[in-house]
PDB file of N, CA and C in Angstrom:
ATOM      1  N   MET D   1     -11.998  -4.638   8.327  1.00  0.00           N
ATOM      2  CA  MET D   1     -10.716  -3.993   8.101  1.00  0.00           C
ATOM      3  C   MET D   1     -10.922  -2.529   7.693  1.00  0.00           C
ATOM      4  N   THR D   2      -9.819  -1.821   7.609  1.00  0.00           N
ATOM      5  CA  THR D   2      -9.863  -0.388   7.329  1.00  0.00           C
ATOM      6  C   THR D   2     -10.044  -0.112   5.838  1.00  0.00           C
ATOM      7  N   THR D   3     -10.354   1.121   5.538  1.00  0.00           N
ATOM      8  CA  THR D   3     -10.477   1.549   4.143  1.00  0.00           C
ATOM      9  C   THR D   3      -9.145   1.374   3.418  1.00  0.00           C
ATOM     10  N   THR D   4      -8.048   1.674   4.076  1.00  0.00           N
ATOM     11  CA  THR D   4      -6.730   1.530   3.473  1.00  0.00           C
ATOM     12  C   THR D   4      -6.470   0.077   3.095  1.00  0.00           C
ATOM     13  N   TYR D   5      -6.780  -0.838   3.996  1.00  0.00           N
ATOM     14  CA  TYR D   5      -6.616  -2.263   3.715  1.00  0.00           C
ATOM     15  C   TYR D   5      -7.482  -2.667   2.527  1.00  0.00           C
ATOM     16  N   ARG D   6      -8.697  -2.182   2.491  1.00  0.00           N
ATOM     17  CA  ARG D   6      -9.609  -2.512   1.395  1.00  0.00           C
ATOM     18  C   ARG D   6      -9.080  -1.987   0.058  1.00  0.00           C
ATOM     19  N   ILE D   7      -8.491  -0.811   0.048  1.00  0.00           N
ATOM     20  CA  ILE D   7      -7.916  -0.249  -1.180  1.00  0.00           C
ATOM     21  C   ILE D   7      -6.780  -1.145  -1.679  1.00  0.00           C
ATOM     22  N   ILE D   8      -5.922  -1.576  -0.760  1.00  0.00           N
ATOM     23  CA  ILE D   8      -4.795  -2.435  -1.132  1.00  0.00           C
ATOM     24  C   ILE D   8      -5.291  -3.776  -1.658  1.00  0.00           C
ATOM     25  N   THR D   9      -6.233  -4.385  -0.952  1.00  0.00           N
ATOM     26  CA  THR D   9      -6.717  -5.703  -1.378  1.00  0.00           C
ATOM     27  C   THR D   9      -7.490  -5.619  -2.688  1.00  0.00           C
ATOM     28  N   ASP D  10      -8.288  -4.577  -2.847  1.00  0.00           N
ATOM     29  CA  ASP D  10      -9.012  -4.404  -4.118  1.00  0.00           C
ATOM     30  C   ASP D  10      -8.032  -4.264  -5.279  1.00  0.00           C
ATOM     31  N   CYS D  11      -6.958  -3.541  -5.045  1.00  0.00           N
ATOM     32  CA  CYS D  11      -5.927  -3.365  -6.074  1.00  0.00           C
ATOM     33  C   CYS D  11      -5.309  -4.715  -6.447  1.00  0.00           C
ATOM     34  N   LEU D  12      -4.986  -5.507  -5.452  1.00  0.00           N
ATOM     35  CA  LEU D  12      -4.384  -6.818  -5.710  1.00  0.00           C
ATOM     36  C   LEU D  12      -5.335  -7.725  -6.486  1.00  0.00           C
ATOM     37  N   ILE D  13      -6.591  -7.710  -6.097  1.00  0.00           N
ATOM     38  CA  ILE D  13      -7.579  -8.590  -6.733  1.00  0.00           C
ATOM     39  C   ILE D  13      -7.923  -8.117  -8.140  1.00  0.00           C
ATOM     40  N   GLN D  14      -8.158  -6.818  -8.299  1.00  0.00           N
ATOM     41  CA  GLN D  14      -8.610  -6.298  -9.584  1.00  0.00           C
ATOM     42  C   GLN D  14      -7.467  -6.040 -10.557  1.00  0.00           C
ATOM     43  N   ASP D  15      -6.425  -5.391 -10.105  1.00  0.00           N
ATOM     44  CA  ASP D  15      -5.341  -4.994 -11.005  1.00  0.00           C
ATOM     45  C   ASP D  15      -4.325  -6.106 -11.253  1.00  0.00           C
ATOM     46  N   PHE D  16      -4.106  -6.948 -10.240  1.00  0.00           N
ATOM     47  CA  PHE D  16      -3.083  -7.986 -10.361  1.00  0.00           C
ATOM     48  C   PHE D  16      -3.675  -9.388 -10.436  1.00  0.00           C
ATOM     49  N   GLU D  17      -4.984  -9.460 -10.405  1.00  0.00           N
ATOM     50  CA  GLU D  17      -5.723 -10.724 -10.546  1.00  0.00           C
ATOM     51  C   GLU D  17      -5.277 -11.798  -9.555  1.00  0.00           C
ATOM     52  N   VAL D  18      -4.986 -11.362  -8.323  1.00  0.00           N
ATOM     53  CA  VAL D  18      -4.682 -12.309  -7.256  1.00  0.00           C
ATOM     54  C   VAL D  18      -6.023 -12.874  -6.779  1.00  0.00           C
ATOM     55  N   PRO D  19      -6.145 -14.196  -6.663  1.00  0.00           N
ATOM     56  CA  PRO D  19      -7.400 -14.777  -6.199  1.00  0.00           C
ATOM     57  C   PRO D  19      -7.788 -14.227  -4.820  1.00  0.00           C
ATOM     58  N   ALA D  20      -9.035 -13.836  -4.686  1.00  0.00           N
ATOM     59  CA  ALA D  20      -9.509 -13.195  -3.459  1.00  0.00           C
ATOM     60  C   ALA D  20      -9.288 -14.048  -2.216  1.00  0.00           C
ATOM     61  N   ASP D  21      -9.358 -15.357  -2.347  1.00  0.00           N
ATOM     62  CA  ASP D  21      -9.181 -16.221  -1.180  1.00  0.00           C
ATOM     63  C   ASP D  21      -7.737 -16.249  -0.679  1.00  0.00           C
ATOM     64  N   ARG D  22      -6.809 -15.763  -1.471  1.00  0.00           N
ATOM     65  CA  ARG D  22      -5.395 -15.706  -1.061  1.00  0.00           C
ATOM     66  C   ARG D  22      -5.042 -14.375  -0.415  1.00  0.00           C
ATOM     67  N   VAL D  23      -5.920 -13.382  -0.578  1.00  0.00           N
ATOM     68  CA  VAL D  23      -5.658 -12.039  -0.064  1.00  0.00           C
ATOM     69  C   VAL D  23      -6.195 -11.962   1.370  1.00  0.00           C
ATOM     70  N   THR D  24      -5.268 -12.154   2.324  1.00  0.00           N
ATOM     71  CA  THR D  24      -5.610 -12.130   3.744  1.00  0.00           C
ATOM     72  C   THR D  24      -4.672 -11.169   4.460  1.00  0.00           C
ATOM     73  N   PRO D  25      -5.036 -10.710   5.643  1.00  0.00           N
ATOM     74  CA  PRO D  25      -4.173  -9.764   6.364  1.00  0.00           C
ATOM     75  C   PRO D  25      -2.756 -10.278   6.624  1.00  0.00           C
ATOM     76  N   HIS D  26      -2.602 -11.592   6.804  1.00  0.00           N
ATOM     77  CA  HIS D  26      -1.286 -12.137   7.144  1.00  0.00           C
ATOM     78  C   HIS D  26      -0.489 -12.603   5.931  1.00  0.00           C
ATOM     79  N   ALA D  27      -1.043 -12.463   4.738  1.00  0.00           N
ATOM     80  CA  ALA D  27      -0.319 -12.844   3.519  1.00  0.00           C
ATOM     81  C   ALA D  27       0.729 -11.783   3.200  1.00  0.00           C
ATOM     82  N   THR D  28       1.917 -12.246   2.820  1.00  0.00           N
ATOM     83  CA  THR D  28       2.945 -11.307   2.383  1.00  0.00           C
ATOM     84  C   THR D  28       2.825 -11.145   0.868  1.00  0.00           C
ATOM     85  N   LEU D  29       3.427 -10.095   0.371  1.00  0.00           N
ATOM     86  CA  LEU D  29       3.410  -9.875  -1.078  1.00  0.00           C
ATOM     87  C   LEU D  29       4.136 -11.008  -1.790  1.00  0.00           C
ATOM     88  N   ASP D  30       5.154 -11.549  -1.156  1.00  0.00           N
ATOM     89  CA  ASP D  30       5.877 -12.684  -1.726  1.00  0.00           C
ATOM     90  C   ASP D  30       4.966 -13.908  -1.824  1.00  0.00           C
ATOM     91  N   GLN D  31       4.167 -14.158  -0.806  1.00  0.00           N
ATOM     92  CA  GLN D  31       3.251 -15.298  -0.816  1.00  0.00           C
ATOM     93  C   GLN D  31       2.166 -15.163  -1.882  1.00  0.00           C
ATOM     94  N   LEU D  32       1.916 -13.936  -2.317  1.00  0.00           N
ATOM     95  CA  LEU D  32       0.907 -13.697  -3.352  1.00  0.00           C
ATOM     96  C   LEU D  32       1.514 -13.807  -4.756  1.00  0.00           C
ATOM     97  N   ASP D  33       2.775 -14.221  -4.812  1.00  0.00           N
ATOM     98  CA  ASP D  33       3.478 -14.468  -6.074  1.00  0.00           C
ATOM     99  C   ASP D  33       3.597 -13.234  -6.966  1.00  0.00           C
ATOM    100  N   LEU D  34       3.817 -12.092  -6.344  1.00  0.00           N
ATOM    101  CA  LEU D  34       4.064 -10.886  -7.133  1.00  0.00           C
ATOM    102  C   LEU D  34       5.522 -10.882  -7.556  1.00  0.00           C
ATOM    103  N   ASP D  35       5.775 -10.822  -8.850  1.00  0.00           N
ATOM    104  CA  ASP D  35       7.160 -10.753  -9.326  1.00  0.00           C
ATOM    105  C   ASP D  35       7.682  -9.334  -9.141  1.00  0.00           C
ATOM    106  N   SER D  36       8.931  -9.120  -9.477  1.00  0.00           N
ATOM    107  CA  SER D  36       9.554  -7.820  -9.227  1.00  0.00           C
ATOM    108  C   SER D  36       8.857  -6.688  -9.988  1.00  0.00           C
ATOM    109  N   LEU D  37       8.425  -6.951 -11.210  1.00  0.00           N
ATOM    110  CA  LEU D  37       7.713  -5.932 -11.972  1.00  0.00           C
ATOM    111  C   LEU D  37       6.362  -5.613 -11.325  1.00  0.00           C
ATOM    112  N   SER D  38       5.657  -6.628 -10.880  1.00  0.00           N
ATOM    113  CA  SER D  38       4.370  -6.426 -10.205  1.00  0.00           C
ATOM    114  C   SER D  38       4.552  -5.640  -8.914  1.00  0.00           C
ATOM    115  N   LEU D  39       5.647  -5.907  -8.200  1.00  0.00           N
ATOM    116  CA  LEU D  39       5.920  -5.193  -6.962  1.00  0.00           C
ATOM    117  C   LEU D  39       6.160  -3.708  -7.234  1.00  0.00           C
ATOM    118  N   VAL D  40       6.869  -3.408  -8.303  1.00  0.00           N
ATOM    119  CA  VAL D  40       7.095  -2.006  -8.679  1.00  0.00           C
ATOM    120  C   VAL D  40       5.773  -1.342  -9.052  1.00  0.00           C
ATOM    121  N   GLU D  41       4.963  -2.038  -9.843  1.00  0.00           N
ATOM    122  CA  GLU D  41       3.659  -1.490 -10.229  1.00  0.00           C
ATOM    123  C   GLU D  41       2.781  -1.258  -9.005  1.00  0.00           C
ATOM    124  N   LEU D  42       2.748  -2.225  -8.089  1.00  0.00           N
ATOM    125  CA  LEU D  42       1.963  -2.080  -6.867  1.00  0.00           C
ATOM    126  C   LEU D  42       2.476  -0.898  -6.046  1.00  0.00           C
ATOM    127  N   SER D  43       3.791  -0.758  -5.964  1.00  0.00           N
ATOM    128  CA  SER D  43       4.385   0.357  -5.229  1.00  0.00           C
ATOM    129  C   SER D  43       3.912   1.696  -5.774  1.00  0.00           C
ATOM    130  N   LEU D  44       3.893   1.818  -7.088  1.00  0.00           N
ATOM    131  CA  LEU D  44       3.456   3.072  -7.710  1.00  0.00           C
ATOM    132  C   LEU D  44       1.970   3.327  -7.463  1.00  0.00           C
ATOM    133  N   ILE D  45       1.165   2.290  -7.548  1.00  0.00           N
ATOM    134  CA  ILE D  45      -0.274   2.440  -7.312  1.00  0.00           C
ATOM    135  C   ILE D  45      -0.541   2.835  -5.864  1.00  0.00           C
ATOM    136  N   VAL D  46       0.121   2.156  -4.920  1.00  0.00           N
ATOM    137  CA  VAL D  46      -0.081   2.455  -3.500  1.00  0.00           C
ATOM    138  C   VAL D  46       0.421   3.862  -3.185  1.00  0.00           C
ATOM    139  N   GLU D  47       1.544   4.239  -3.783  1.00  0.00           N
ATOM    140  CA  GLU D  47       2.059   5.594  -3.567  1.00  0.00           C
ATOM    141  C   GLU D  47       1.068   6.631  -4.073  1.00  0.00           C
ATOM    142  N   GLU D  48       0.498   6.387  -5.243  1.00  0.00           N
ATOM    143  CA  GLU D  48      -0.461   7.323  -5.831  1.00  0.00           C
ATOM    144  C   GLU D  48      -1.758   7.396  -5.021  1.00  0.00           C
ATOM    145  N   ARG D  49      -2.286   6.260  -4.643  1.00  0.00           N
ATOM    146  CA  ARG D  49      -3.598   6.220  -3.972  1.00  0.00           C
ATOM    147  C   ARG D  49      -3.528   6.518  -2.480  1.00  0.00           C
ATOM    148  N   LEU D  50      -2.403   6.157  -1.833  1.00  0.00           N
ATOM    149  CA  LEU D  50      -2.337   6.261  -0.384  1.00  0.00           C
ATOM    150  C   LEU D  50      -1.228   7.165   0.131  1.00  0.00           C
ATOM    151  N   GLY D  51      -0.336   7.597  -0.755  1.00  0.00           N
ATOM    152  CA  GLY D  51       0.736   8.479  -0.337  1.00  0.00           C
ATOM    153  C   GLY D  51       1.884   7.790   0.373  1.00  0.00           C
ATOM    154  N   LEU D  52       1.972   6.465   0.276  1.00  0.00           N
ATOM    155  CA  LEU D  52       3.040   5.705   0.914  1.00  0.00           C
ATOM    156  C   LEU D  52       4.229   5.631  -0.028  1.00  0.00           C
ATOM    157  N   ALA D  53       5.408   5.950   0.477  1.00  0.00           N
ATOM    158  CA  ALA D  53       6.612   5.914  -0.356  1.00  0.00           C
ATOM    159  C   ALA D  53       6.860   4.504  -0.874  1.00  0.00           C
ATOM    160  N   ALA D  54       7.165   4.398  -2.135  1.00  0.00           N
ATOM    161  CA  ALA D  54       7.382   3.101  -2.774  1.00  0.00           C
ATOM    162  C   ALA D  54       8.498   2.311  -2.102  1.00  0.00           C
ATOM    163  N   ALA D  55       9.488   2.984  -1.543  1.00  0.00           N
ATOM    164  CA  ALA D  55      10.615   2.297  -0.903  1.00  0.00           C
ATOM    165  C   ALA D  55      10.176   1.519   0.332  1.00  0.00           C
ATOM    166  N   ASP D  56       9.021   1.850   0.908  1.00  0.00           N
ATOM    167  CA  ASP D  56       8.534   1.172   2.109  1.00  0.00           C
ATOM    168  C   ASP D  56       7.877  -0.170   1.810  1.00  0.00           C
ATOM    169  N   ILE D  57       7.661  -0.484   0.556  1.00  0.00           N
ATOM    170  CA  ILE D  57       6.962  -1.705   0.181  1.00  0.00           C
ATOM    171  C   ILE D  57       7.993  -2.786  -0.140  1.00  0.00           C
ATOM    172  N   ARG D  58       7.959  -3.841   0.674  1.00  0.00           N
ATOM    173  CA  ARG D  58       8.893  -4.955   0.507  1.00  0.00           C
ATOM    174  C   ARG D  58       8.097  -6.236   0.296  1.00  0.00           C
ATOM    175  N   GLN D  59       8.730  -7.245  -0.265  1.00  0.00           N
ATOM    176  CA  GLN D  59       8.032  -8.503  -0.521  1.00  0.00           C
ATOM    177  C   GLN D  59       7.679  -9.238   0.762  1.00  0.00           C
ATOM    178  N   ASP D  60       8.398  -8.994   1.854  1.00  0.00           N
ATOM    179  CA  ASP D  60       8.131  -9.716   3.092  1.00  0.00           C
ATOM    180  C   ASP D  60       7.120  -9.022   4.006  1.00  0.00           C
ATOM    181  N   ILE D  61       6.560  -7.902   3.572  1.00  0.00           N
ATOM    182  CA  ILE D  61       5.578  -7.182   4.379  1.00  0.00           C
ATOM    183  C   ILE D  61       4.200  -7.838   4.206  1.00  0.00           C
ATOM    184  N   THR D  62       3.465  -7.957   5.310  1.00  0.00           N
ATOM    185  CA  THR D  62       2.117  -8.516   5.213  1.00  0.00           C
ATOM    186  C   THR D  62       1.159  -7.418   4.766  1.00  0.00           C
ATOM    187  N   LEU D  63      -0.002  -7.815   4.304  1.00  0.00           N
ATOM    188  CA  LEU D  63      -0.990  -6.827   3.870  1.00  0.00           C
ATOM    189  C   LEU D  63      -1.454  -5.974   5.043  1.00  0.00           C
ATOM    190  N   ALA D  64      -1.593  -6.581   6.225  1.00  0.00           N
ATOM    191  CA  ALA D  64      -1.983  -5.816   7.411  1.00  0.00           C
ATOM    192  C   ALA D  64      -0.907  -4.795   7.770  1.00  0.00           C
ATOM    193  N   GLU D  65       0.370  -5.195   7.681  1.00  0.00           N
ATOM    194  CA  GLU D  65       1.472  -4.273   7.972  1.00  0.00           C
ATOM    195  C   GLU D  65       1.528  -3.146   6.947  1.00  0.00           C
ATOM    196  N   LEU D  66       1.294  -3.489   5.699  1.00  0.00           N
ATOM    197  CA  LEU D  66       1.303  -2.484   4.639  1.00  0.00           C
ATOM    198  C   LEU D  66       0.198  -1.456   4.854  1.00  0.00           C
ATOM    199  N   ALA D  67      -0.992  -1.920   5.210  1.00  0.00           N
ATOM    200  CA  ALA D  67      -2.111  -1.006   5.476  1.00  0.00           C
ATOM    201  C   ALA D  67      -1.805  -0.123   6.684  1.00  0.00           C
ATOM    202  N   ALA D  68      -1.255  -0.710   7.751  1.00  0.00           N
ATOM    203  CA  ALA D  68      -0.916   0.065   8.944  1.00  0.00           C
ATOM    204  C   ALA D  68       0.160   1.102   8.640  1.00  0.00           C
ATOM    205  N   LEU D  69       1.142   0.727   7.842  1.00  0.00           N
ATOM    206  CA  LEU D  69       2.207   1.647   7.451  1.00  0.00           C
ATOM    207  C   LEU D  69       1.635   2.809   6.643  1.00  0.00           C
ATOM    208  N   ALA D  70       0.756   2.498   5.707  1.00  0.00           N
ATOM    209  CA  ALA D  70       0.130   3.540   4.888  1.00  0.00           C
ATOM    210  C   ALA D  70      -0.706   4.475   5.763  1.00  0.00           C
ATOM    211  N   GLU D  71      -1.435   3.913   6.713  1.00  0.00           N
ATOM    212  CA  GLU D  71      -2.260   4.742   7.602  1.00  0.00           C
ATOM    213  C   GLU D  71      -1.404   5.632   8.491  1.00  0.00           C
ATOM    214  N   SER D  72      -0.298   5.112   9.015  1.00  0.00           N
ATOM    215  CA  SER D  72       0.564   5.922   9.874  1.00  0.00           C
ATOM    216  C   SER D  72       1.252   7.021   9.073  1.00  0.00           C
ATOM    217  N   THR D  73       1.616   6.720   7.830  1.00  0.00           N
ATOM    218  CA  THR D  73       2.235   7.722   6.966  1.00  0.00           C
ATOM    219  C   THR D  73       1.244   8.830   6.653  1.00  0.00           C
ATOM    220  N   THR D  74       0.016   8.441   6.319  1.00  0.00           N
ATOM    221  CA  THR D  74      -1.031   9.410   6.009  1.00  0.00           C
ATOM    222  C   THR D  74      -1.358  10.255   7.230  1.00  0.00           C
ATOM    223  N   ALA D  75      -1.439   9.625   8.398  1.00  0.00           N
ATOM    224  CA  ALA D  75      -1.742  10.352   9.630  1.00  0.00           C
ATOM    225  C   ALA D  75      -0.631  11.333   9.966  1.00  0.00           C
ATOM    226  N   GLY D  76       0.618  10.920   9.741  1.00  0.00           N
ATOM    227  CA  GLY D  76       1.752  11.799  10.001  1.00  0.00           C
ATOM    228  C   GLY D  76       1.757  13.010   9.096  1.00  0.00           C
ATOM    229  N   GLN D  77       1.383  12.810   7.843  1.00  0.00           N
ATOM    230  CA  GLN D  77       1.327  13.921   6.895  1.00  0.00           C
ATOM    231  C   GLN D  77       0.198  14.875   7.263  1.00  0.00           C
ATOM    232  N   ALA D  78      -0.933  14.336   7.703  1.00  0.00           N
ATOM    233  CA  ALA D  78      -2.070  15.178   8.082  1.00  0.00           C
ATOM    234  C   ALA D  78      -1.749  15.975   9.343  1.00  0.00           C
ATOM    235  N   ALA D  79      -1.045  15.359  10.302  1.00  0.00           N
ATOM    236  CA  ALA D  79      -0.701  16.035  11.545  1.00  0.00           C
ATOM    237  C   ALA D  79       0.278  17.170  11.297  1.00  0.00           C
ATOM    238  N   ALA D  80       1.178  16.977  10.342  1.00  0.00           N
ATOM    239  CA  ALA D  80       2.168  18.009  10.038  1.00  0.00           C
ATOM    240  C   ALA D  80       1.502  19.233   9.428  1.00  0.00           C
ATOM    241  N   GLY D  81       0.440  19.006   8.664  1.00  0.00           N
ATOM    242  CA  GLY D  81      -0.283  20.103   8.043  1.00  0.00           C
ATOM    243  C   GLY D  81       0.526  20.753   6.946  1.00  0.00           C
ATOM    244  N   PRO D  82      -0.099  21.674   6.248  1.00  0.00           N
ATOM    245  CA  PRO D  82       0.623  22.360   5.173  1.00  0.00           C
ATOM    246  C   PRO D  82       1.680  23.298   5.736  1.00  0.00           C
ATOM    247  N   ALA D  83       2.729  23.478   4.989  1.00  0.00           N
ATOM    248  CA  ALA D  83       3.782  24.410   5.380  1.00  0.00           C
ATOM    249  C   ALA D  83       3.262  25.830   5.349  1.00  0.00           C
ATOM    250  N   ALA D  84       3.781  26.645   6.217  1.00  0.00           N
ATOM    251  CA  ALA D  84       3.363  28.045   6.264  1.00  0.00           C
ATOM    252  C   ALA D  84       3.781  28.743   4.974  1.00  0.00           C
ATOM    253  N   ALA D  85       2.909  29.561   4.482  1.00  0.00           N
ATOM    254  CA  ALA D  85       3.201  30.302   3.264  1.00  0.00           C
ATOM    255  C   ALA D  85       4.235  31.377   3.551  1.00  0.00           C
ATOM    256  N   PRO D  86       5.170  31.549   2.623  1.00  0.00           N
ATOM    257  CA  PRO D  86       6.164  32.613   2.850  1.00  0.00           C
ATOM    258  C   PRO D  86       5.490  33.973   2.783  1.00  0.00           C
ATOM    259  N   GLY D  87       5.955  34.859   3.571  1.00  0.00           N
ATOM    260  CA  GLY D  87       5.380  36.197   3.572  1.00  0.00           C
ATOM    261  C   GLY D  87       6.145  37.081   4.541  1.00  0.00           C
ATOM    262  N   PRO D  88       5.721  38.290   4.649  1.00  0.00           N
ATOM    263  CA  PRO D  88       6.436  39.197   5.538  1.00  0.00           C
ATOM    264  C   PRO D  88       6.237  38.808   7.000  1.00  0.00           C
ATOM    265  N   GLN D  89       7.285  38.899   7.762  1.00  0.00           N
ATOM    266  CA  GLN D  89       7.217  38.611   9.195  1.00  0.00           C
ATOM    267  C   GLN D  89       6.887  39.892   9.918  1.00  0.00           C
ATOM    268  N   LEU D  90       5.969  39.808  10.844  1.00  0.00           N
ATOM    269  CA  LEU D  90       5.586  40.991  11.630  1.00  0.00           C
ATOM    270  C   LEU D  90       6.281  41.023  12.954  1.00  0.00           C
TER     271      LEU D  90
END
């Protein structure tokens, strides 16, 4: 799997103490028994580490979908590049 997927799964296993054997690409956050507070905490961690907006994280999303979403968001931000600095126009 990708680095993004590994970051998400490591977070679930280490920070939320989800048993490693339950953390699979097709598992949803709901199936991992994350309560609403845990989902908010996970959203903040994923937003901080991967740049994915917290609103994109739902209980019915699979871990593979979450990783793909984070990767597409990151790729989109990289493709856009930094905004041009304001300055005099020639």
